[in-house]
PDB file of C-alpha atoms and ligand atoms in Angstrom:
ATOM      1  CA  MET A   1       0.178  -0.179  -0.026  1.00 72.00           C
ATOM      2  CA  LYS A   2       1.414   3.218  -0.923  1.00 77.00           C
ATOM      3  CA  SER A   3       2.455   5.407   2.391  1.00 80.00           C
ATOM      4  CA  ASN A   4       0.075   8.081   1.873  1.00 88.00           C
ATOM      5  CA  TYR A   5      -3.125   6.118   1.770  1.00 94.00           C
ATOM      6  CA  PRO A   6      -4.985   5.345   4.839  1.00 95.00           C
ATOM      7  CA  LEU A   7      -5.297   1.839   6.359  1.00 97.00           C
ATOM      8  CA  ALA A   8      -9.223   2.069   5.777  1.00 98.00           C
ATOM      9  CA  CYS A   9     -11.941   3.916   4.137  1.00 98.00           C
ATOM     10  CA  ILE A  10     -15.699   3.990   5.586  1.00 98.00           C
ATOM     11  CA  PHE A  11     -18.447   5.132   3.091  1.00 98.00           C
ATOM     12  CA  ASP A  12     -22.004   6.376   4.129  1.00 98.00           C
ATOM     13  CA  LEU A  13     -24.357   5.001   1.468  1.00 97.00           C
ATOM     14  CA  ASP A  14     -27.447   7.219   1.059  1.00 96.00           C
ATOM     15  CA  GLY A  15     -26.087  10.535  -1.188  1.00 95.00           C
ATOM     16  CA  VAL A  16     -22.425   9.106  -1.190  1.00 97.00           C
ATOM     17  CA  ILE A  17     -22.586   5.593  -3.071  1.00 98.00           C
ATOM     18  CA  VAL A  18     -26.311   6.258  -4.644  1.00 97.00           C
ATOM     19  CA  ASP A  19     -29.056   8.967  -4.833  1.00 93.00           C
ATOM     20  CA  THR A  20     -31.795   7.721  -2.853  1.00 95.00           C
ATOM     21  CA  ALA A  21     -32.538  10.796  -1.335  1.00 91.00           C
ATOM     22  CA  LYS A  22     -35.295  11.154  -4.304  1.00 93.00           C
ATOM     23  CA  TYR A  23     -37.017   8.119  -3.403  1.00 96.00           C
ATOM     24  CA  HIS A  24     -36.898   8.778   0.311  1.00 96.00           C
ATOM     25  CA  PHE A  25     -38.721  12.376  -0.625  1.00 96.00           C
ATOM     26  CA  LEU A  26     -41.225  10.664  -2.839  1.00 97.00           C
ATOM     27  CA  ALA A  27     -42.164   8.373  -0.046  1.00 97.00           C
ATOM     28  CA  TRP A  28     -42.635  10.787   2.770  1.00 97.00           C
ATOM     29  CA  ARG A  29     -44.047  13.568   0.188  1.00 97.00           C
ATOM     30  CA  ALA A  30     -46.964  10.905  -0.233  1.00 97.00           C
ATOM     31  CA  LEU A  31     -47.355  10.195   3.330  1.00 97.00           C
ATOM     32  CA  ALA A  32     -47.282  14.119   4.248  1.00 97.00           C
ATOM     33  CA  ASN A  33     -49.934  14.692   1.315  1.00 97.00           C
ATOM     34  CA  GLU A  34     -52.118  11.704   3.076  1.00 96.00           C
ATOM     35  CA  LEU A  35     -51.796  13.347   6.245  1.00 96.00           C
ATOM     36  CA  GLY A  36     -52.968  16.741   4.607  1.00 97.00           C
ATOM     37  CA  PHE A  37     -49.863  18.889   4.196  1.00 97.00           C
ATOM     38  CA  GLU A  38     -47.150  19.691   1.644  1.00 97.00           C
ATOM     39  CA  PHE A  39     -43.886  18.443   1.879  1.00 97.00           C
ATOM     40  CA  THR A  40     -41.045  19.975  -0.289  1.00 96.00           C
ATOM     41  CA  GLU A  41     -37.495  19.253  -1.269  1.00 92.00           C
ATOM     42  CA  GLU A  42     -36.245  21.649   0.707  1.00 91.00           C
ATOM     43  CA  ASP A  43     -37.940  20.148   3.737  1.00 94.00           C
ATOM     44  CA  ASN A  44     -36.271  16.575   2.439  1.00 92.00           C
ATOM     45  CA  GLU A  45     -32.958  18.147   2.885  1.00 87.00           C
ATOM     46  CA  ARG A  46     -33.296  18.166   6.792  1.00 88.00           C
ATOM     47  CA  LEU A  47     -33.710  14.385   6.531  1.00 91.00           C
ATOM     48  CA  LYS A  48     -30.339  13.675   5.158  1.00 89.00           C
ATOM     49  CA  GLY A  49     -28.507  11.209   7.494  1.00 89.00           C
ATOM     50  CA  VAL A  50     -31.202  11.003   9.876  1.00 89.00           C
ATOM     51  CA  SER A  51     -32.598   8.036  11.328  1.00 91.00           C
ATOM     52  CA  ARG A  52     -36.127   6.857   9.937  1.00 94.00           C
ATOM     53  CA  MET A  53     -38.017   7.629  13.033  1.00 94.00           C
ATOM     54  CA  ARG A  54     -36.133  10.983  13.588  1.00 93.00           C
ATOM     55  CA  SER A  55     -37.189  11.681  10.100  1.00 95.00           C
ATOM     56  CA  LEU A  56     -40.759  11.147  10.768  1.00 97.00           C
ATOM     57  CA  ASP A  57     -40.696  13.386  13.824  1.00 97.00           C
ATOM     58  CA  ILE A  58     -39.337  16.370  11.351  1.00 96.00           C
ATOM     59  CA  MET A  59     -41.785  15.468   8.634  1.00 97.00           C
ATOM     60  CA  LEU A  60     -44.769  15.636  11.228  1.00 98.00           C
ATOM     61  CA  GLU A  61     -43.051  19.136  12.761  1.00 97.00           C
ATOM     62  CA  VAL A  62     -43.024  20.452   8.867  1.00 97.00           C
ATOM     63  CA  GLY A  63     -46.974  19.762   8.953  1.00 97.00           C
ATOM     64  CA  ASN A  64     -47.298  20.641  12.637  1.00 97.00           C
ATOM     65  CA  VAL A  65     -49.126  17.260  13.080  1.00 97.00           C
ATOM     66  CA  THR A  66     -49.144  15.095  16.281  1.00 97.00           C
ATOM     67  CA  LEU A  67     -49.431  11.326  16.450  1.00 96.00           C
ATOM     68  CA  SER A  68     -49.593   8.754  18.934  1.00 97.00           C
ATOM     69  CA  GLU A  69     -46.984   6.221  19.150  1.00 97.00           C
ATOM     70  CA  ASP A  70     -48.707   3.449  17.596  1.00 97.00           C
ATOM     71  CA  GLU A  71     -49.697   5.609  14.577  1.00 97.00           C
ATOM     72  CA  LYS A  72     -46.429   6.779  13.943  1.00 97.00           C
ATOM     73  CA  ILE A  73     -45.023   3.321  13.809  1.00 97.00           C
ATOM     74  CA  ARG A  74     -47.729   2.718  11.060  1.00 97.00           C
ATOM     75  CA  VAL A  75     -46.917   5.716   9.161  1.00 97.00           C
ATOM     76  CA  ALA A  76     -43.331   4.827   9.364  1.00 97.00           C
ATOM     77  CA  ASP A  77     -44.005   1.435   8.183  1.00 98.00           C
ATOM     78  CA  LYS A  78     -45.951   2.786   5.345  1.00 98.00           C
ATOM     79  CA  LYS A  79     -43.191   4.997   4.173  1.00 98.00           C
ATOM     80  CA  ASN A  80     -41.071   2.197   4.198  1.00 98.00           C
ATOM     81  CA  ASN A  81     -43.086  -0.026   2.142  1.00 98.00           C
ATOM     82  CA  LEU A  82     -43.231   2.618  -0.316  1.00 98.00           C
ATOM     83  CA  TYR A  83     -39.526   3.310  -0.554  1.00 98.00           C
ATOM     84  CA  VAL A  84     -38.717  -0.323  -0.782  1.00 98.00           C
ATOM     85  CA  SER A  85     -41.073  -0.344  -3.837  1.00 98.00           C
ATOM     86  CA  TYR A  86     -38.744   2.174  -5.604  1.00 97.00           C
ATOM     87  CA  ILE A  87     -35.354   0.833  -4.100  1.00 97.00           C
ATOM     88  CA  GLU A  88     -36.331  -2.801  -4.961  1.00 97.00           C
ATOM     89  CA  LYS A  89     -35.857  -1.651  -8.867  1.00 97.00           C
ATOM     90  CA  MET A  90     -32.770  -0.071  -8.782  1.00 97.00           C
ATOM     91  CA  THR A  91     -29.967  -1.187 -10.910  1.00 97.00           C
ATOM     92  CA  PRO A  92     -25.971  -0.749 -11.041  1.00 97.00           C
ATOM     93  CA  ASP A  93     -26.698   2.293 -13.351  1.00 97.00           C
ATOM     94  CA  GLU A  94     -27.670   4.153 -10.169  1.00 97.00           C
ATOM     95  CA  ILE A  95     -24.322   4.213  -8.518  1.00 98.00           C
ATOM     96  CA  LEU A  96     -22.811   7.831  -8.307  1.00 98.00           C
ATOM     97  CA  PRO A  97     -20.382   8.607 -10.729  1.00 98.00           C
ATOM     98  CA  GLY A  98     -16.963   7.567 -10.190  1.00 97.00           C
ATOM     99  CA  VAL A  99     -17.757   5.504  -7.285  1.00 98.00           C
ATOM    100  CA  GLU A 100     -17.095   1.887  -8.463  1.00 98.00           C
ATOM    101  CA  ASP A 101     -13.551   3.235 -10.041  1.00 97.00           C
ATOM    102  CA  PHE A 102     -12.831   4.684  -6.615  1.00 98.00           C
ATOM    103  CA  LEU A 103     -13.714   1.580  -4.880  1.00 98.00           C
ATOM    104  CA  LYS A 104     -12.009  -0.798  -7.348  1.00 97.00           C
ATOM    105  CA  THR A 105      -8.779   1.239  -6.824  1.00 96.00           C
ATOM    106  CA  LEU A 106      -8.755   1.090  -3.026  1.00 97.00           C
ATOM    107  CA  LYS A 107      -9.457  -2.948  -3.462  1.00 97.00           C
ATOM    108  CA  GLU A 108      -6.293  -3.199  -5.784  1.00 95.00           C
ATOM    109  CA  SER A 109      -4.456  -1.108  -3.433  1.00 95.00           C
ATOM    110  CA  ASP A 110      -5.463  -3.534  -0.192  1.00 96.00           C
ATOM    111  CA  VAL A 111      -7.224  -0.248   1.748  1.00 97.00           C
ATOM    112  CA  LYS A 112     -10.145  -2.367   3.834  1.00 98.00           C
ATOM    113  CA  ILE A 113     -13.474  -0.962   3.045  1.00 98.00           C
ATOM    114  CA  ALA A 114     -16.331  -0.567   5.236  1.00 98.00           C
ATOM    115  CA  LEU A 115     -19.810   0.957   4.763  1.00 98.00           C
ATOM    116  CA  GLY A 116     -21.403   3.087   7.386  1.00 98.00           C
ATOM    117  CA  SER A 117     -25.053   3.812   7.035  1.00 97.00           C
ATOM    118  CA  ALA A 118     -27.952   4.873   9.287  1.00 94.00           C
ATOM    119  CA  SER A 119     -30.198   2.822   6.672  1.00 96.00           C
ATOM    120  CA  LYS A 120     -31.968  -0.514   7.499  1.00 96.00           C
ATOM    121  CA  ASN A 121     -32.454  -0.900   3.843  1.00 97.00           C
ATOM    122  CA  THR A 122     -28.599  -1.326   3.426  1.00 97.00           C
ATOM    123  CA  PRO A 123     -28.527  -4.841   2.333  1.00 97.00           C
ATOM    124  CA  LEU A 124     -30.967  -4.692  -0.383  1.00 98.00           C
ATOM    125  CA  ILE A 125     -29.543  -1.412  -1.948  1.00 98.00           C
ATOM    126  CA  LEU A 126     -26.085  -2.882  -1.912  1.00 98.00           C
ATOM    127  CA  SER A 127     -27.466  -6.225  -3.355  1.00 97.00           C
ATOM    128  CA  ARG A 128     -29.495  -4.188  -6.158  1.00 98.00           C
ATOM    129  CA  THR A 129     -26.547  -2.189  -7.143  1.00 98.00           C
ATOM    130  CA  GLY A 130     -23.881  -5.146  -7.093  1.00 98.00           C
ATOM    131  CA  LEU A 131     -21.679  -3.519  -4.884  1.00 98.00           C
ATOM    132  CA  VAL A 132     -21.428  -6.179  -2.104  1.00 98.00           C
ATOM    133  CA  PRO A 133     -18.235  -7.587  -3.141  1.00 97.00           C
ATOM    134  CA  TYR A 134     -16.256  -4.134  -2.515  1.00 98.00           C
ATOM    135  CA  PHE A 135     -17.105  -4.318   1.251  1.00 98.00           C
ATOM    136  CA  ASP A 136     -15.037  -5.869   3.925  1.00 98.00           C
ATOM    137  CA  VAL A 137     -17.511  -4.897   6.320  1.00 98.00           C
ATOM    138  CA  VAL A 138     -21.214  -3.523   6.356  1.00 98.00           C
ATOM    139  CA  VAL A 139     -22.376  -1.751   9.389  1.00 98.00           C
ATOM    140  CA  ASP A 140     -26.006  -0.398   9.203  1.00 96.00           C
ATOM    141  CA  GLY A 141     -29.100   0.866  10.924  1.00 94.00           C
ATOM    142  CA  ASN A 142     -29.786  -2.712  12.029  1.00 94.00           C
ATOM    143  CA  MET A 143     -26.593  -2.911  13.821  1.00 95.00           C
ATOM    144  CA  VAL A 144     -26.394   0.344  16.116  1.00 94.00           C
ATOM    145  CA  GLU A 145     -28.422   1.867  18.876  1.00 93.00           C
ATOM    146  CA  LYS A 146     -27.312   5.460  18.579  1.00 93.00           C
ATOM    147  CA  ALA A 147     -28.021   7.179  15.372  1.00 90.00           C
ATOM    148  CA  LYS A 148     -25.292   9.687  13.697  1.00 92.00           C
ATOM    149  CA  PRO A 149     -23.965  12.281  14.603  1.00 93.00           C
ATOM    150  CA  ASP A 150     -23.295   9.578  17.311  1.00 95.00           C
ATOM    151  CA  PRO A 151     -19.849   8.098  16.270  1.00 98.00           C
ATOM    152  CA  GLU A 152     -21.108   4.343  16.715  1.00 97.00           C
ATOM    153  CA  VAL A 153     -21.566   3.638  13.406  1.00 97.00           C
ATOM    154  CA  PHE A 154     -17.965   4.679  12.420  1.00 98.00           C
ATOM    155  CA  LEU A 155     -16.261   3.170  15.367  1.00 98.00           C
ATOM    156  CA  MET A 156     -18.196  -0.190  14.906  1.00 98.00           C
ATOM    157  CA  GLY A 157     -16.779  -0.274  11.509  1.00 98.00           C
ATOM    158  CA  ALA A 158     -13.150   0.351  12.443  1.00 98.00           C
ATOM    159  CA  LYS A 159     -13.458  -2.170  15.036  1.00 98.00           C
ATOM    160  CA  LEU A 160     -14.730  -4.717  12.845  1.00 98.00           C
ATOM    161  CA  LEU A 161     -12.060  -3.902  10.330  1.00 98.00           C
ATOM    162  CA  ASN A 162      -9.490  -3.983  13.151  1.00 98.00           C
ATOM    163  CA  VAL A 163      -8.006  -0.740  12.399  1.00 98.00           C
ATOM    164  CA  PRO A 164      -7.566   2.348  14.606  1.00 98.00           C
ATOM    165  CA  PRO A 165     -10.051   5.114  13.924  1.00 98.00           C
ATOM    166  CA  SER A 166      -7.212   7.641  13.332  1.00 97.00           C
ATOM    167  CA  SER A 167      -6.351   5.434  10.264  1.00 97.00           C
ATOM    168  CA  CYS A 168      -9.926   5.615   8.522  1.00 98.00           C
ATOM    169  CA  TYR A 169     -11.335   8.214   6.234  1.00 98.00           C
ATOM    170  CA  VAL A 170     -15.112   8.640   6.094  1.00 98.00           C
ATOM    171  CA  PHE A 171     -16.943   9.824   3.204  1.00 98.00           C
ATOM    172  CA  GLU A 172     -20.229  11.789   4.038  1.00 97.00           C
ATOM    173  CA  ASP A 173     -22.633  13.933   2.599  1.00 95.00           C
ATOM    174  CA  ALA A 174     -24.973  14.718   5.675  1.00 93.00           C
ATOM    175  CA  ALA A 175     -23.608  17.170   8.181  1.00 91.00           C
ATOM    176  CA  ALA A 176     -24.854  14.854  10.961  1.00 92.00           C
ATOM    177  CA  GLY A 177     -22.230  11.930   9.441  1.00 95.00           C
ATOM    178  CA  VAL A 178     -19.523  14.638   9.501  1.00 96.00           C
ATOM    179  CA  GLU A 179     -20.131  15.335  12.942  1.00 96.00           C
ATOM    180  CA  ALA A 180     -20.104  11.616  13.752  1.00 97.00           C
ATOM    181  CA  ALA A 181     -16.682  11.164  11.766  1.00 98.00           C
ATOM    182  CA  ASN A 182     -15.108  14.117  13.886  1.00 98.00           C
ATOM    183  CA  ARG A 183     -16.511  12.342  16.772  1.00 98.00           C
ATOM    184  CA  ALA A 184     -15.101   9.240  16.147  1.00 98.00           C
ATOM    185  CA  GLY A 185     -11.468  10.770  15.611  1.00 98.00           C
ATOM    186  CA  MET A 186     -11.482  10.090  11.834  1.00 98.00           C
ATOM    187  CA  TYR A 187     -10.619  12.151   8.528  1.00 98.00           C
ATOM    188  CA  CYS A 188     -13.587  13.144   6.777  1.00 98.00           C
ATOM    189  CA  VAL A 189     -14.438  13.857   3.252  1.00 98.00           C
ATOM    190  CA  GLY A 190     -17.764  15.939   2.594  1.00 98.00           C
ATOM    191  CA  ILE A 191     -19.416  14.860  -0.611  1.00 97.00           C
ATOM    192  CA  GLY A 192     -21.440  17.990  -1.472  1.00 95.00           C
ATOM    193  CA  SER A 193     -21.438  21.888  -0.641  1.00 92.00           C
ATOM    194  CA  PRO A 194     -18.620  23.264   1.462  1.00 94.00           C
ATOM    195  CA  GLU A 195     -21.490  25.524   3.267  1.00 91.00           C
ATOM    196  CA  ILE A 196     -23.361  22.633   4.426  1.00 89.00           C
ATOM    197  CA  LEU A 197     -20.471  20.427   5.398  1.00 94.00           C
ATOM    198  CA  LYS A 198     -18.207  22.882   7.365  1.00 95.00           C
ATOM    199  CA  GLN A 199     -16.594  20.336   9.779  1.00 97.00           C
ATOM    200  CA  ALA A 200     -15.464  18.394   7.058  1.00 98.00           C
ATOM    201  CA  ASN A 201     -11.559  18.264   6.370  1.00 97.00           C
ATOM    202  CA  LYS A 202     -11.959  18.448   2.905  1.00 97.00           C
ATOM    203  CA  VAL A 203     -15.211  18.759   0.576  1.00 97.00           C
ATOM    204  CA  ILE A 204     -15.377  17.399  -3.009  1.00 97.00           C
ATOM    205  CA  ALA A 205     -18.657  17.497  -5.208  1.00 97.00           C
ATOM    206  CA  GLY A 206     -18.372  13.801  -5.936  1.00 97.00           C
ATOM    207  CA  PHE A 207     -16.163  11.203  -7.060  1.00 97.00           C
ATOM    208  CA  ASP A 208     -16.062  11.557 -10.701  1.00 97.00           C
ATOM    209  CA  GLY A 209     -12.562  12.141 -11.809  1.00 94.00           C
ATOM    210  CA  ILE A 210     -11.509  11.545  -8.367  1.00 96.00           C
ATOM    211  CA  THR A 211      -8.633   9.020  -7.651  1.00 95.00           C
ATOM    212  CA  PRO A 212      -7.182   7.944  -4.392  1.00 94.00           C
ATOM    213  CA  ASP A 213      -3.780   9.286  -5.431  1.00 92.00           C
ATOM    214  CA  LYS A 214      -5.335  12.885  -5.840  1.00 89.00           C
ATOM    215  CA  LEU A 215      -7.368  12.603  -2.836  1.00 93.00           C
ATOM    216  CA  PHE A 216      -5.101  11.141  -0.008  1.00 93.00           C
ATOM    217  CA  ILE A 217      -2.585  13.669   1.388  1.00 75.00           C
TER     218      ILE A 217
HETATM  219  C1  BG6 B 301     -29.856   7.523   5.821  1.00 83.63           C
HETATM  220  C2  BG6 B 301     -30.697   8.687   4.937  1.00 83.63           C
HETATM  221  O1  BG6 B 301     -28.803   7.090   5.171  1.00 83.63           O
HETATM  222  O2  BG6 B 301     -30.949   6.533   6.232  1.00 83.63           O
HETATM  223  C3  BG6 B 301     -31.881   9.008   5.472  1.00 83.63           C
HETATM  224  O3  BG6 B 301     -29.898   9.623   4.618  1.00 83.63           O
HETATM  225  C4  BG6 B 301     -32.790   7.983   6.220  1.00 83.63           C
HETATM  226  O4  BG6 B 301     -32.528   9.999   4.656  1.00 83.63           O
HETATM  227  C5  BG6 B 301     -32.019   6.894   6.956  1.00 83.63           C
HETATM  228  O5  BG6 B 301     -33.907   8.163   7.064  1.00 83.63           O
HETATM  229  C6  BG6 B 301     -32.457   5.472   7.391  1.00 83.63           C
HETATM  230  O6  BG6 B 301     -33.221   5.100   6.396  1.00 83.63           O
HETATM  231  P1  BG6 B 301     -33.968   3.741   6.322  1.00 83.63           P
HETATM  232  O7  BG6 B 301     -33.723   3.242   4.793  1.00 83.63           O
HETATM  233  O8  BG6 B 301     -33.471   2.986   7.334  1.00 83.63           O
HETATM  234  O9  BG6 B 301     -35.515   4.335   6.387  1.00 83.63           O
HETATM  235 MG1   MG B 302     -25.838  10.067   3.364  1.00 83.63          MG
END
């Protein structure tokens, strides 16, 4: 392995590897409309990186709607069924530009690769896109107790890879995820806009045209 390369890279899923925010949006909007209010793409921004039940709370706050715990579970299940009906049709074409080449180069360079996502649908998305073989370890919303910005998901990834946190790079598109990486003591590359990802060590627009040689310092 080249001396400037980290021992491991940990990737967020939604918004870093695939653009699933559009499917989350369609599903939450349908539920909001059913409850009688509008839900915009701008509102959807607030759901990035946030767990399913926290997303529901934000969505209900937008519509100023209060539900009982039982009703909340019913609405979250309905949203998820709708969301799954979209993602079960995903194909490898939906992998964001440059991501697969980047993963390939890391593999060839013996850098360990983990996935660290809040989503309980991670296994389905990885299998639909054919990306399962790239990951040495997958940590998702089914395995962690504390959601981002808590560092649990990334610390578990490093532990399972048997690599110290300080030797890990994290790739994240959400402010909550950048905070989680910082709290884990990992170097964080933000994917998206520098205004939103202020706490990241470095921000790139996406992986298109980005190689590990260009990125690692
Ligand atoms: C995150 C998304 O990756 O996963 C959030 O950015 C989403 O928007 C969260 O709410 C949980 O996803 P899921 O698939 O478990 O509902
Ligand atoms: Mg994300």
